[in-house]
Amino acid sequence: MASITLDNLGKIYAGGTRAVGDVNIDIADGEFIVLVGPSGCGKSTLLRMVAGLESISEGEVRIGDRVVNEVEPADRDIAMVFQNYALYPHMSVRQNLAYGLKNRRTPKAEIDRRVNQAAEILQIGKFLDRKPKALSGGQRQRVAMGRAIVREPAAFLFDEPLSNLDAKLRVAMRLEIKELQKRLRTTSLYVTHDQLEAMTLADRLVVLNGGRVEQIGTPLEVYRRPASAFVAGFIGSPAMNLIDAGAVPFLPGSAHAGQVGIRPEDMDVTPEGPIHMQVTAVEELGAQRLVHGHTAGERMTITLPSDAALSDSLRLTPRPGALHLFDRETGMRMD
Amino acid sequence: MIENRPGLNLLAHLTLIFGVCVVALPVWVAFVASTHGATDFMSGTIPMWPGPHLVENYSQMLGAGVSTSGTPPVATMMMNSLIMALCIAIGKIAISILSAFAIVYFRFPFRGLAFWCIFITLMLPVEVRIVPTFQVVADLGLLNSYAGLSIPLIASATATFLFRQVFLTIPDELTEAARIDGAGPMKFFRDILLPLSRTNIAALFVILFIYGWNQYLWPLLVTTSSDYYTIVAGIKRMSDAVDGLPQWHLVMATAMLAMIPPVAVVIGMQRLFVKGLVETEK
């Protein structure tokens, strides 16, 4: 167990391309941090720099009080779970779990104890003598997590561990990872491109874009007060409506802003609402429906209860305090 | 091959059977010849069915050999061939898997140069460099030794590239997982790479064993003592009868015996061999 500090961390590749820059994150002991961003935003690079699989061009990584920039991955006291599981195909599940401990010359009895304990936590006891090939995707994922658990490391690093699973299993495993982390209280750094996964898992979110940190905060902070137009559009599903301020001059504050953001659920249908929306399509989700359309040439989506009345054109009123204003040049939040 | 027409099936089988017959006929003739007496093959008509001298011919070749041609008993030559073929096959695999490991997993100075040096050896088989190689082996005093028979043939660019391709298919995450699991380079090689290349090693072993067993020109050059004659070169020496006719029945018996080890290796390792050639998933 340990805190992790990323201090002005940066990565510049041999050709001079900057993949990551100026990253400052303080991760408390036992905290679950999720790095989220679109593909190519540098989140995996960042994780691999913490793991020691990628060299560090600028700044420092500290695990506990120790600067680990030049420390081999095996000596950083971390464990990593990979997207494609990276299980050793020729070893049984038991050997897979024990391999890292064996290399560290852990006594045999201790290895057995830890392997059995991990197998019990993850309910993979039945498969211990099988080869990874004979397991399903979800079971392989559990084994990959087991390999991290048996090490009893200072931190878990997850690199999109659920991406290869089908949607239903992904939701189930997501919850399991969360419960497991709460139980073990091990500091965790988790990379994903799926904002829903990020929201549900994180104690705190780190939203990355173009190799830079856009915002750090709890899921609700980030959702309620996105620091930039990028975060506003990235976090939340369906995505926030970002409308050019010029198209809606009647909304308060829009005179100074570049873009106005309104969440789809933050609008009510009212007879005299200022926003006039032409409906083009409706998606039924069961509990609610997504209504797509446009207003003054801008695309717009709102969520309505599934029993709400529909017509080709709707008049909408934004709820009080639901407007997010973003600067014209920088895209940053204005208030 | 999805359609199921009996006529087509029959035709396919007939074609295949015909092909098998064409390939098998010379082997059959050799076998028949090895079971006849000394003069039967000189009589003008070649017998097509086995004769009565099978046990006699084979036991003479295995035990005593043909004194007139100066070759040792077949058993000795087969042992020489076996040692040479094993040394070549195992040596080639050991050297090429290690060099492929170096090329794929390490960044060292002149890595590109090393790669191209290995590549260039493809253009220099023994036949091309035979005179200088003979000179080197002679200067090192390796004539008439197993080392002289096998070492000059051990370097193999083909096998190195094969292993390079195998290693390139092993996902990077596996290497990284092993690094995080605290496996150093040699441990990674032993615990992960070797077991994962097992079937490829087997496939390569089959090919290289036969390559080594069938070596002809090189053993002919570097062995002058009959203690080190290999069987393939020995057959040639036997059929070179200076005065008188070659003893075809004994030559053929030797040829039949010489076929046994390669055939045994192919049959014994067939399953691994095919797996090694077709398996792509790691």
Coordinates of C-alpha atoms in Angstrom, one line a residue:
Chain A
M1 CA 0.0 0.0 0.0
A2 CA 1.4 3.4 -0.9
S3 CA 0.5 6.7 -2.5
I4 CA 1.7 7.5 -6.0
T5 CA 2.8 10.9 -7.1
L6 CA 3.2 12.0 -10.7
D7 CA 5.2 15.2 -10.7
N8 CA 5.4 17.2 -14.0
L9 CA 5.5 13.9 -15.8
G10 CA 6.1 14.0 -19.6
K11 CA 7.0 11.7 -22.4
I12 CA 8.7 12.7 -25.6
Y13 CA 9.3 10.0 -28.2
A14 CA 12.5 9.7 -30.1
G15 CA 11.2 11.6 -33.1
G16 CA 10.4 14.6 -30.9
T17 CA 6.7 13.9 -30.6
R18 CA 5.3 14.8 -27.3
A19 CA 2.8 12.1 -26.1
V20 CA 2.3 13.3 -22.6
G21 CA 3.2 16.5 -20.8
D22 CA 2.9 18.4 -17.5
V23 CA 1.0 15.7 -15.7
N24 CA 0.6 16.3 -12.0
I25 CA -1.5 13.8 -10.0
D26 CA -1.4 12.9 -6.3
I27 CA -2.9 9.6 -5.7
A28 CA -3.6 8.9 -2.1
D29 CA -3.1 5.5 -0.5
G30 CA -6.0 3.2 -1.3
E31 CA -7.5 5.5 -3.8
F32 CA -9.0 4.3 -7.1
I33 CA -8.0 6.7 -9.9
V34 CA -9.3 6.2 -13.4
L35 CA -7.5 7.8 -16.4
V36 CA -10.0 8.4 -19.1
G37 CA -9.8 9.9 -22.6
P38 CA -10.2 9.2 -26.3
S39 CA -7.8 6.9 -28.0
G40 CA -4.4 8.5 -28.5
C41 CA -4.7 10.8 -25.5
G42 CA -1.7 9.3 -23.8
K43 CA -3.5 7.5 -21.0
S44 CA -1.9 4.2 -21.7
T45 CA 1.5 5.8 -22.1
L46 CA 1.0 7.4 -18.7
L47 CA 0.1 4.1 -17.1
R48 CA 3.1 2.4 -18.7
M49 CA 5.4 5.1 -17.4
V50 CA 4.2 4.3 -13.9
A51 CA 4.6 0.6 -14.5
G52 CA 8.2 1.2 -15.8
L53 CA 7.5 -0.3 -19.2
E54 CA 8.0 3.1 -20.8
S55 CA 10.9 5.4 -20.0
I56 CA 10.2 8.7 -18.4
S57 CA 11.4 11.8 -20.4
E58 CA 10.4 14.5 -17.9
G59 CA 9.4 14.8 -14.3
E60 CA 9.2 12.1 -11.6
V61 CA 7.1 9.2 -10.5
R62 CA 7.1 8.4 -6.8
I63 CA 5.6 5.3 -5.3
G64 CA 5.4 5.9 -1.6
D65 CA 8.4 8.2 -0.9
R66 CA 10.6 6.5 -3.4
V67 CA 11.4 8.0 -6.8
V68 CA 11.1 5.1 -9.2
N69 CA 12.1 6.7 -12.5
E70 CA 15.1 4.3 -13.0
V71 CA 13.7 1.3 -11.1
E72 CA 12.9 -1.9 -13.0
P73 CA 9.2 -2.7 -13.3
A74 CA 9.7 -5.8 -11.2
D75 CA 11.1 -3.8 -8.3
R76 CA 8.5 -1.1 -8.3
D77 CA 6.1 -3.1 -6.2
I78 CA 3.3 -2.8 -8.7
A79 CA 1.1 -5.4 -10.5
M80 CA -0.5 -4.9 -13.8
V81 CA -3.6 -6.3 -15.5
F82 CA -3.4 -6.2 -19.3
Q83 CA -6.1 -5.7 -21.9
N84 CA -5.5 -9.1 -23.5
Y85 CA -4.8 -10.7 -20.1
A86 CA -1.2 -11.7 -21.1
L87 CA -1.5 -15.0 -19.3
Y88 CA 1.3 -17.5 -20.0
P89 CA -0.4 -19.9 -22.3
H90 CA 1.7 -22.9 -21.5
M91 CA 1.3 -22.7 -17.7
S92 CA -1.7 -23.8 -15.7
V93 CA -3.7 -21.1 -13.9
R94 CA -1.9 -22.0 -10.6
Q95 CA 1.5 -21.6 -12.3
N96 CA 0.4 -18.4 -13.8
L97 CA -0.5 -17.0 -10.4
A98 CA 2.7 -18.3 -8.8
Y99 CA 5.2 -17.3 -11.4
G100 CA 5.9 -13.8 -10.1
L101 CA 6.2 -15.1 -6.5
K102 CA 8.5 -17.9 -7.6
N103 CA 10.8 -15.4 -9.3
R104 CA 10.9 -13.4 -6.1
R105 CA 11.9 -16.6 -4.2
T106 CA 8.9 -16.6 -2.0
P107 CA 8.7 -19.7 0.2
K108 CA 6.6 -22.5 -1.3
A109 CA 4.1 -22.6 1.6
E110 CA 3.6 -18.8 1.3
I111 CA 3.0 -19.1 -2.4
D112 CA 0.4 -21.8 -1.9
R113 CA -1.3 -19.8 0.8
R114 CA -1.6 -16.7 -1.4
V115 CA -2.6 -18.6 -4.5
N116 CA -5.4 -20.3 -2.7
Q117 CA -6.5 -17.1 -1.0
A118 CA -6.6 -15.3 -4.4
A119 CA -8.4 -18.2 -6.0
E120 CA -11.0 -18.1 -3.3
I121 CA -11.5 -14.3 -3.6
L122 CA -12.0 -14.6 -7.3
Q123 CA -13.8 -17.9 -7.3
I124 CA -11.3 -19.5 -9.7
G125 CA -10.5 -22.4 -7.4
K126 CA -12.0 -24.9 -9.8
F127 CA -9.8 -23.9 -12.7
L128 CA -6.4 -23.8 -10.9
D129 CA -5.1 -26.8 -12.9
R130 CA -6.5 -25.7 -16.3
K131 CA -4.6 -24.0 -19.0
P132 CA -5.7 -20.4 -20.0
K133 CA -6.8 -21.8 -23.3
A134 CA -9.6 -23.8 -21.6
L135 CA -11.0 -20.7 -19.9
S136 CA -13.6 -18.2 -21.1
G137 CA -12.8 -14.5 -21.4
G138 CA -14.3 -13.6 -18.0
Q139 CA -12.4 -16.4 -16.3
R140 CA -9.1 -15.4 -18.0
Q141 CA -9.8 -11.9 -16.7
R142 CA -10.1 -13.2 -13.2
V143 CA -6.9 -15.1 -13.5
A144 CA -5.2 -12.0 -14.7
M145 CA -6.5 -10.1 -11.6
G146 CA -5.5 -13.0 -9.5
R147 CA -1.9 -12.7 -10.7
A148 CA -2.0 -9.1 -9.5
I149 CA -3.6 -9.9 -6.2
V150 CA -1.2 -12.7 -5.1
R151 CA 1.7 -10.3 -5.4
E152 CA 0.1 -8.1 -2.7
P153 CA 1.6 -5.0 -4.4
A154 CA 1.6 -1.4 -3.4
A155 CA -0.5 -0.6 -6.4
F156 CA -2.6 -2.2 -9.1
L157 CA -2.3 -0.9 -12.7
F158 CA -5.2 -1.8 -15.0
D159 CA -4.8 -1.2 -18.8
E160 CA -8.3 -1.4 -20.2
P161 CA -8.9 -4.8 -18.6
L162 CA -12.5 -5.1 -19.7
S163 CA -12.3 -4.1 -23.3
N164 CA -12.1 -7.6 -24.6
L165 CA -15.3 -8.8 -22.8
D166 CA -18.8 -8.6 -24.0
A167 CA -21.1 -5.9 -22.8
K168 CA -22.9 -7.8 -20.1
L169 CA -19.8 -9.4 -18.6
R170 CA -18.1 -6.0 -18.7
V171 CA -20.8 -4.6 -16.4
A172 CA -20.5 -7.5 -14.0
M173 CA -16.7 -7.5 -13.9
R174 CA -16.8 -3.7 -13.5
L175 CA -18.7 -4.1 -10.3
E176 CA -16.5 -6.9 -9.1
I177 CA -13.3 -4.9 -9.7
K178 CA -14.8 -2.1 -7.7
E179 CA -15.8 -4.4 -4.8
L180 CA -12.4 -6.1 -4.8
Q181 CA -10.6 -2.8 -4.7
K182 CA -12.8 -1.6 -1.8
R183 CA -12.0 -4.8 0.0
L184 CA -8.3 -4.9 -0.5
R185 CA -7.8 -1.1 -0.2
T186 CA -5.0 -1.2 -2.7
T187 CA -4.1 2.0 -4.6
S188 CA -5.3 1.5 -8.1
L189 CA -4.7 3.3 -11.4
Y190 CA -7.1 2.3 -14.1
V191 CA -7.0 3.2 -17.8
T192 CA -10.2 3.2 -19.9
H193 CA -11.7 4.9 -22.9
D194 CA -15.2 4.1 -21.7
Q195 CA -16.5 7.1 -19.8
L196 CA -19.3 5.0 -18.2
E197 CA -16.7 2.6 -16.8
A198 CA -14.7 5.6 -15.6
M199 CA -17.7 7.2 -13.9
T200 CA -18.7 4.0 -12.1
L201 CA -15.3 2.9 -10.9
A202 CA -13.4 6.0 -10.0
D203 CA -12.9 7.6 -6.6
R204 CA -11.4 10.4 -8.8
L205 CA -11.3 10.8 -12.5
V206 CA -8.5 12.1 -14.6
V207 CA -9.7 13.2 -18.0
L208 CA -6.9 13.4 -20.5
N209 CA -6.9 15.0 -23.9
G210 CA -4.0 15.3 -26.3
G211 CA -1.5 14.2 -23.6
R212 CA -2.6 16.8 -21.1
V213 CA -4.8 16.6 -18.1
E214 CA -8.1 18.4 -18.7
Q215 CA -9.7 17.8 -15.3
I216 CA -9.2 15.9 -12.1
G217 CA -12.1 15.3 -9.8
T218 CA -14.7 13.0 -8.4
P219 CA -17.1 11.6 -11.0
L220 CA -19.9 13.9 -9.8
E221 CA -17.6 17.0 -9.8
V222 CA -16.5 16.3 -13.3
Y223 CA -20.0 15.6 -14.4
R224 CA -21.6 18.6 -12.8
R225 CA -18.8 21.1 -13.4
P226 CA -16.8 20.0 -16.4
A227 CA -13.7 22.2 -16.6
S228 CA -13.7 22.5 -20.4
A229 CA -15.9 21.9 -23.4
F230 CA -13.9 18.8 -24.2
V231 CA -14.7 17.2 -20.8
A232 CA -18.3 18.3 -21.1
G233 CA -18.7 16.5 -24.4
F234 CA -16.7 13.4 -23.3
I235 CA -18.2 12.6 -19.9
G236 CA -21.9 11.7 -19.8
S237 CA -24.0 9.6 -22.0
P238 CA -25.8 10.8 -24.0
A239 CA -23.3 13.5 -24.4
M240 CA -23.9 17.1 -23.3
N241 CA -25.3 19.4 -26.0
L242 CA -22.7 21.9 -26.9
I243 CA -24.3 24.8 -28.8
D244 CA -22.6 27.7 -30.4
A245 CA -23.5 30.7 -28.2
G246 CA -24.5 32.8 -31.2
A247 CA -27.3 30.4 -32.0
V248 CA -29.0 30.9 -28.6
P249 CA -28.4 34.6 -27.8
F250 CA -31.5 34.5 -25.5
L251 CA -29.9 32.2 -22.9
P252 CA -28.3 34.0 -19.9
G253 CA -24.6 34.5 -20.2
S254 CA -24.3 33.4 -23.8
A255 CA -23.2 36.9 -24.9
H256 CA -19.7 36.4 -23.6
A257 CA -19.3 32.7 -24.1
G258 CA -18.2 30.7 -27.1
Q259 CA -20.2 27.6 -26.4
V260 CA -23.2 26.8 -24.2
G261 CA -23.5 23.3 -22.8
I262 CA -26.8 21.8 -21.6
R263 CA -27.1 18.2 -20.5
P264 CA -29.9 16.3 -22.3
E265 CA -31.7 15.7 -19.0
D266 CA -31.6 19.3 -18.0
M267 CA -34.3 20.5 -20.3
D268 CA -38.0 20.5 -19.8
V269 CA -40.7 20.7 -22.4
T270 CA -42.8 23.8 -21.7
P271 CA -45.3 25.6 -23.9
E272 CA -43.4 28.9 -23.9
G273 CA -39.8 27.6 -23.7
P274 CA -37.2 29.8 -25.5
I275 CA -35.5 26.9 -27.3
H276 CA -37.3 25.7 -30.4
M277 CA -36.3 22.2 -31.3
Q278 CA -37.2 20.4 -34.6
V279 CA -37.4 16.6 -33.8
T280 CA -35.7 14.3 -36.3
A281 CA -35.4 11.0 -34.6
V282 CA -36.5 9.2 -31.3
E283 CA -34.6 6.4 -29.7
E284 CA -36.5 4.3 -27.1
L285 CA -34.5 3.1 -24.2
G286 CA -37.4 1.7 -22.2
A287 CA -37.3 3.8 -19.0
Q288 CA -36.8 6.9 -21.1
R289 CA -36.5 8.1 -24.6
L290 CA -33.8 10.0 -26.4
V291 CA -35.2 12.7 -28.7
H292 CA -32.8 14.0 -31.4
G293 CA -33.3 17.1 -33.4
H294 CA -31.8 20.5 -34.1
T295 CA -32.3 24.1 -33.1
A296 CA -31.0 27.0 -35.1
G297 CA -28.8 24.7 -37.1
E298 CA -27.3 23.0 -34.0
R299 CA -27.8 19.3 -33.3
M300 CA -29.4 18.7 -30.0
T301 CA -30.5 15.6 -27.9
I302 CA -32.8 15.6 -24.9
T303 CA -34.0 12.8 -22.7
L304 CA -37.7 12.6 -21.9
P305 CA -39.7 10.1 -19.8
S306 CA -41.0 7.3 -22.0
D307 CA -44.6 8.5 -21.4
A308 CA -44.0 12.1 -22.4
A309 CA -46.0 13.5 -25.3
L310 CA -44.1 13.9 -28.6
S311 CA -44.6 16.2 -31.5
D312 CA -42.5 17.3 -34.5
S313 CA -41.4 20.5 -32.8
L314 CA -40.8 21.0 -29.1
R315 CA -40.3 24.1 -27.0
L316 CA -37.7 23.6 -24.3
T317 CA -36.7 25.5 -21.1
P318 CA -33.3 24.8 -19.6
R319 CA -33.5 24.1 -15.8
P320 CA -32.1 26.9 -13.6
G321 CA -28.3 26.6 -13.1
A322 CA -28.0 23.9 -15.8
L323 CA -26.1 26.0 -18.3
H324 CA -22.4 25.5 -18.7
L325 CA -20.6 28.3 -20.4
F326 CA -17.3 27.8 -22.2
D327 CA -14.8 30.3 -23.4
R328 CA -14.6 31.0 -27.2
E329 CA -10.8 30.7 -27.5
T330 CA -9.7 28.3 -24.9
G331 CA -12.8 26.1 -24.5
M332 CA -12.4 26.4 -20.7
R333 CA -15.3 26.8 -18.3
M334 CA -16.1 30.5 -17.7
D335 CA -17.5 30.5 -14.1
Chain B
M1 CA -14.0 -29.9 -51.5
I2 CA -17.5 -29.1 -50.2
E3 CA -19.3 -31.0 -53.0
N4 CA -19.6 -34.7 -52.4
R5 CA -19.6 -36.5 -55.8
P6 CA -18.5 -40.2 -55.7
G7 CA -17.0 -40.0 -59.2
L8 CA -14.8 -37.1 -58.3
N9 CA -13.8 -38.8 -55.0
L10 CA -12.8 -41.9 -56.9
L11 CA -10.8 -39.9 -59.4
A12 CA -9.0 -38.0 -56.6
H13 CA -8.1 -41.3 -54.9
L14 CA -6.9 -42.9 -58.1
T15 CA -4.7 -39.9 -58.8
L16 CA -3.3 -40.0 -55.3
I17 CA -2.7 -43.8 -55.4
F18 CA -0.9 -43.4 -58.7
G19 CA 1.3 -40.8 -57.2
V20 CA 2.1 -43.0 -54.2
C21 CA 3.0 -45.8 -56.6
V22 CA 5.3 -43.6 -58.6
V23 CA 7.1 -42.5 -55.4
A24 CA 7.2 -45.9 -53.9
L25 CA 8.3 -48.0 -56.9
P26 CA 12.1 -47.2 -56.6
V27 CA 12.0 -47.9 -52.9
W28 CA 10.3 -51.2 -53.6
V29 CA 12.9 -52.1 -56.3
A30 CA 15.6 -51.3 -53.8
F31 CA 14.0 -53.5 -51.2
V32 CA 13.5 -56.4 -53.6
A33 CA 17.1 -56.1 -54.7
S34 CA 18.3 -56.2 -51.1
T35 CA 16.7 -59.6 -50.6
H36 CA 18.3 -61.4 -53.6
G37 CA 21.7 -63.0 -54.0
A38 CA 24.7 -61.3 -55.6
T39 CA 24.1 -62.4 -59.2
D40 CA 20.3 -62.1 -59.5
F41 CA 20.4 -58.5 -60.5
M42 CA 23.0 -59.0 -63.2
S43 CA 21.0 -61.6 -65.0
G44 CA 19.2 -59.2 -67.2
T45 CA 15.7 -59.3 -65.8
I46 CA 15.1 -57.4 -62.7
P47 CA 13.1 -59.4 -60.2
M48 CA 10.0 -57.7 -58.8
W49 CA 9.3 -59.9 -55.8
P50 CA 11.5 -60.4 -52.7
G51 CA 14.0 -63.2 -52.8
P52 CA 15.3 -65.6 -50.1
H53 CA 18.4 -63.7 -49.0
L54 CA 16.9 -61.0 -46.8
V55 CA 18.3 -62.0 -43.4
E56 CA 21.7 -63.0 -44.8
N57 CA 22.2 -59.7 -46.7
Y58 CA 21.2 -57.5 -43.9
S59 CA 23.1 -59.3 -41.2
Q60 CA 26.2 -59.2 -43.3
M61 CA 25.9 -55.5 -43.8
L62 CA 25.1 -54.7 -40.2
G63 CA 27.8 -56.9 -38.8
A64 CA 30.8 -57.1 -41.2
G65 CA 30.3 -54.7 -44.1
V66 CA 31.8 -55.2 -47.5
S67 CA 35.5 -55.8 -47.1
T68 CA 36.4 -55.1 -50.8
S69 CA 35.1 -51.5 -50.8
G70 CA 36.9 -50.5 -47.6
T71 CA 33.8 -49.5 -45.8
P72 CA 33.2 -50.4 -42.1
P73 CA 30.0 -52.3 -41.1
V74 CA 26.8 -50.4 -41.6
A75 CA 26.1 -50.2 -37.9
T76 CA 29.3 -48.1 -37.4
M77 CA 28.4 -45.8 -40.3
M78 CA 24.8 -45.4 -39.1
M79 CA 26.1 -44.5 -35.7
N80 CA 28.4 -41.9 -37.3
S81 CA 25.5 -40.5 -39.3
L82 CA 23.3 -40.4 -36.3
I83 CA 25.8 -38.5 -34.2
M84 CA 26.5 -36.1 -37.1
A85 CA 22.8 -35.5 -37.8
L86 CA 22.0 -35.0 -34.1
C87 CA 24.9 -32.6 -33.7
I88 CA 23.9 -30.6 -36.7
A89 CA 20.2 -30.5 -35.8
I90 CA 20.6 -29.7 -32.1
G91 CA 23.5 -27.3 -32.8
K92 CA 21.6 -25.4 -35.4
I93 CA 18.5 -25.1 -33.2
A94 CA 20.5 -24.0 -30.2
I95 CA 22.5 -21.4 -32.1
S96 CA 19.6 -20.0 -34.1
I97 CA 17.1 -19.8 -31.3
L98 CA 19.7 -17.8 -29.2
S99 CA 20.6 -15.5 -32.1
A100 CA 16.9 -14.9 -32.8
F101 CA 16.4 -14.1 -29.1
A102 CA 19.2 -11.6 -29.3
I103 CA 17.9 -10.0 -32.5
V104 CA 14.3 -9.7 -31.4
Y105 CA 14.5 -8.8 -27.8
F106 CA 17.7 -6.8 -27.4
R107 CA 18.8 -3.4 -28.6
F108 CA 22.5 -3.5 -28.9
P109 CA 25.1 -1.6 -31.1
F110 CA 25.4 -2.9 -34.6
R111 CA 22.2 -4.9 -34.3
G112 CA 21.4 -4.2 -37.9
L113 CA 24.8 -5.3 -39.0
A114 CA 24.5 -8.5 -37.0
F115 CA 21.1 -9.2 -38.6
W116 CA 22.5 -8.7 -42.1
C117 CA 25.6 -10.9 -41.4
I118 CA 23.3 -13.7 -40.5
F119 CA 21.2 -13.0 -43.6
I120 CA 24.3 -13.1 -45.9
T121 CA 25.2 -16.6 -44.7
L122 CA 22.0 -17.7 -46.7
M123 CA 24.1 -17.0 -49.8
L124 CA 27.0 -19.1 -48.6
P125 CA 26.1 -22.8 -48.3
V126 CA 28.9 -25.3 -47.7
E127 CA 29.2 -26.0 -51.5
V128 CA 30.2 -22.4 -52.2
R129 CA 32.7 -22.0 -49.4
I130 CA 33.9 -25.6 -49.4
V131 CA 37.6 -25.0 -50.1
P132 CA 38.2 -22.3 -47.5
T133 CA 36.1 -24.2 -45.0
F134 CA 38.1 -27.3 -45.6
Q135 CA 41.3 -25.4 -45.0
V136 CA 40.0 -24.0 -41.7
V137 CA 38.8 -27.3 -40.5
A138 CA 42.1 -29.0 -41.5
D139 CA 44.1 -26.2 -39.8
L140 CA 42.1 -26.7 -36.6
G141 CA 42.9 -30.5 -36.8
L142 CA 39.3 -31.4 -37.0
L143 CA 39.5 -33.8 -40.0
N144 CA 38.2 -37.2 -39.1
S145 CA 36.2 -36.0 -36.1
Y146 CA 32.6 -35.5 -35.2
A147 CA 33.3 -31.8 -34.6
G148 CA 34.7 -31.4 -38.1
L149 CA 31.7 -33.2 -39.6
S150 CA 29.1 -31.1 -37.9
I151 CA 30.4 -27.7 -36.7
P152 CA 30.9 -26.1 -40.2
L153 CA 27.3 -27.0 -41.0
I154 CA 25.7 -25.6 -37.9
A155 CA 25.2 -21.9 -38.6
S156 CA 21.8 -21.4 -40.1
A157 CA 20.1 -18.2 -41.2
T158 CA 16.9 -20.0 -42.1
A159 CA 16.4 -21.4 -38.7
T160 CA 17.3 -18.0 -37.1
F161 CA 14.6 -16.3 -39.3
L162 CA 12.1 -18.9 -38.5
F163 CA 12.6 -18.4 -34.8
R164 CA 12.5 -14.6 -35.3
Q165 CA 9.1 -15.0 -36.9
V166 CA 7.9 -17.2 -34.0
F167 CA 9.1 -14.6 -31.4
L168 CA 7.5 -11.8 -33.3
T169 CA 4.1 -13.5 -33.0
I170 CA 4.4 -13.6 -29.2
P171 CA 2.5 -10.7 -27.9
D172 CA 4.5 -7.8 -26.3
E173 CA 2.2 -7.9 -23.3
L174 CA 3.5 -11.4 -22.4
T175 CA 7.0 -10.0 -22.4
E176 CA 5.9 -7.1 -20.2
A177 CA 3.9 -9.3 -17.9
A178 CA 7.1 -11.4 -17.4
R179 CA 9.1 -8.3 -16.8
I180 CA 6.7 -7.2 -14.1
D181 CA 6.7 -10.7 -12.7
G182 CA 10.4 -10.3 -12.2
A183 CA 11.7 -12.6 -14.9
G184 CA 15.1 -11.5 -16.2
P185 CA 16.1 -12.1 -19.8
M186 CA 17.4 -15.6 -19.5
K187 CA 14.6 -16.6 -17.2
F188 CA 12.1 -15.2 -19.7
F189 CA 13.8 -17.2 -22.4
R190 CA 13.7 -20.4 -20.5
D191 CA 10.3 -20.1 -18.9
I192 CA 8.3 -18.4 -21.6
L193 CA 10.0 -18.5 -25.0
L194 CA 11.3 -22.0 -25.0
P195 CA 8.0 -23.7 -24.0
L196 CA 6.1 -21.5 -26.5
S197 CA 8.4 -22.4 -29.4
R198 CA 8.3 -26.1 -28.5
T199 CA 6.3 -27.2 -31.6
N200 CA 8.4 -25.0 -33.9
I201 CA 11.6 -26.6 -32.4
A202 CA 10.1 -30.0 -33.1
A203 CA 9.2 -29.1 -36.7
L204 CA 12.7 -27.7 -37.3
F205 CA 14.3 -30.7 -35.7
V206 CA 12.7 -33.0 -38.2
I207 CA 13.8 -30.9 -41.2
L208 CA 17.3 -30.4 -39.8
F209 CA 17.8 -34.0 -38.8
I210 CA 17.1 -35.1 -42.3
Y211 CA 19.3 -32.3 -43.7
G212 CA 22.1 -33.5 -41.5
W213 CA 21.5 -37.2 -42.2
N214 CA 21.6 -36.6 -46.0
Q215 CA 24.9 -34.6 -46.0
Y216 CA 27.1 -36.1 -48.6
L217 CA 29.7 -33.8 -50.1
W218 CA 31.1 -32.5 -46.8
P219 CA 31.5 -35.9 -45.0
L220 CA 33.1 -37.3 -48.2
L221 CA 35.7 -34.6 -47.9
V222 CA 36.6 -34.4 -44.3
T223 CA 36.6 -38.1 -43.4
T224 CA 39.5 -40.2 -44.6
S225 CA 39.4 -42.7 -41.8
S226 CA 36.8 -45.4 -42.2
D227 CA 36.0 -45.0 -38.5
Y228 CA 34.2 -41.7 -39.4
Y229 CA 32.4 -42.7 -42.6
T230 CA 28.8 -41.7 -42.7
I231 CA 26.3 -43.9 -44.3
V232 CA 25.3 -41.7 -47.2
A233 CA 28.9 -41.2 -48.2
G234 CA 29.5 -44.9 -47.5
I235 CA 26.9 -46.0 -50.0
K236 CA 28.7 -44.0 -52.7
R237 CA 32.0 -45.7 -51.7
M238 CA 30.4 -49.1 -51.8
S239 CA 29.1 -48.7 -55.3
D240 CA 32.5 -47.6 -56.5
A241 CA 33.8 -51.1 -57.1
V242 CA 37.2 -50.7 -58.8
D243 CA 37.6 -54.2 -60.3
G244 CA 34.4 -56.1 -60.7
L245 CA 30.8 -55.3 -60.4
P246 CA 29.2 -53.4 -57.6
Q247 CA 27.4 -55.7 -55.2
W248 CA 24.0 -54.2 -55.8
H249 CA 22.2 -56.4 -53.3
L250 CA 24.4 -55.2 -50.5
V251 CA 24.3 -51.6 -51.6
M252 CA 20.5 -51.7 -51.7
A253 CA 20.4 -53.3 -48.3
T254 CA 22.5 -50.4 -47.0
A255 CA 20.3 -47.9 -48.7
M256 CA 17.2 -49.5 -47.0
L257 CA 18.9 -49.3 -43.6
A258 CA 19.9 -45.7 -44.2
M259 CA 16.3 -44.8 -44.7
I260 CA 15.1 -46.1 -41.4
P261 CA 16.2 -43.3 -39.0
P262 CA 14.9 -40.3 -41.0
V263 CA 11.6 -42.2 -41.6
A264 CA 11.4 -43.0 -37.9
V265 CA 12.0 -39.3 -37.0
V266 CA 9.3 -38.2 -39.4
I267 CA 6.8 -40.7 -38.2
G268 CA 7.6 -40.2 -34.5
M269 CA 7.4 -36.5 -34.6
Q270 CA 4.7 -36.1 -37.3
R271 CA 2.1 -34.7 -35.0
L272 CA 4.4 -32.1 -33.5
F273 CA 5.8 -31.4 -36.9
V274 CA 2.4 -30.5 -38.5
K275 CA 1.4 -28.5 -35.4
G276 CA 4.6 -26.5 -35.6
L277 CA 4.0 -25.6 -39.2
V278 CA 0.3 -24.7 -39.0
E279 CA -0.1 -23.3 -35.5
T280 CA -0.4 -19.6 -35.5
E281 CA -2.1 -18.8 -32.2
K282 CA 0.2 -18.3 -29.3

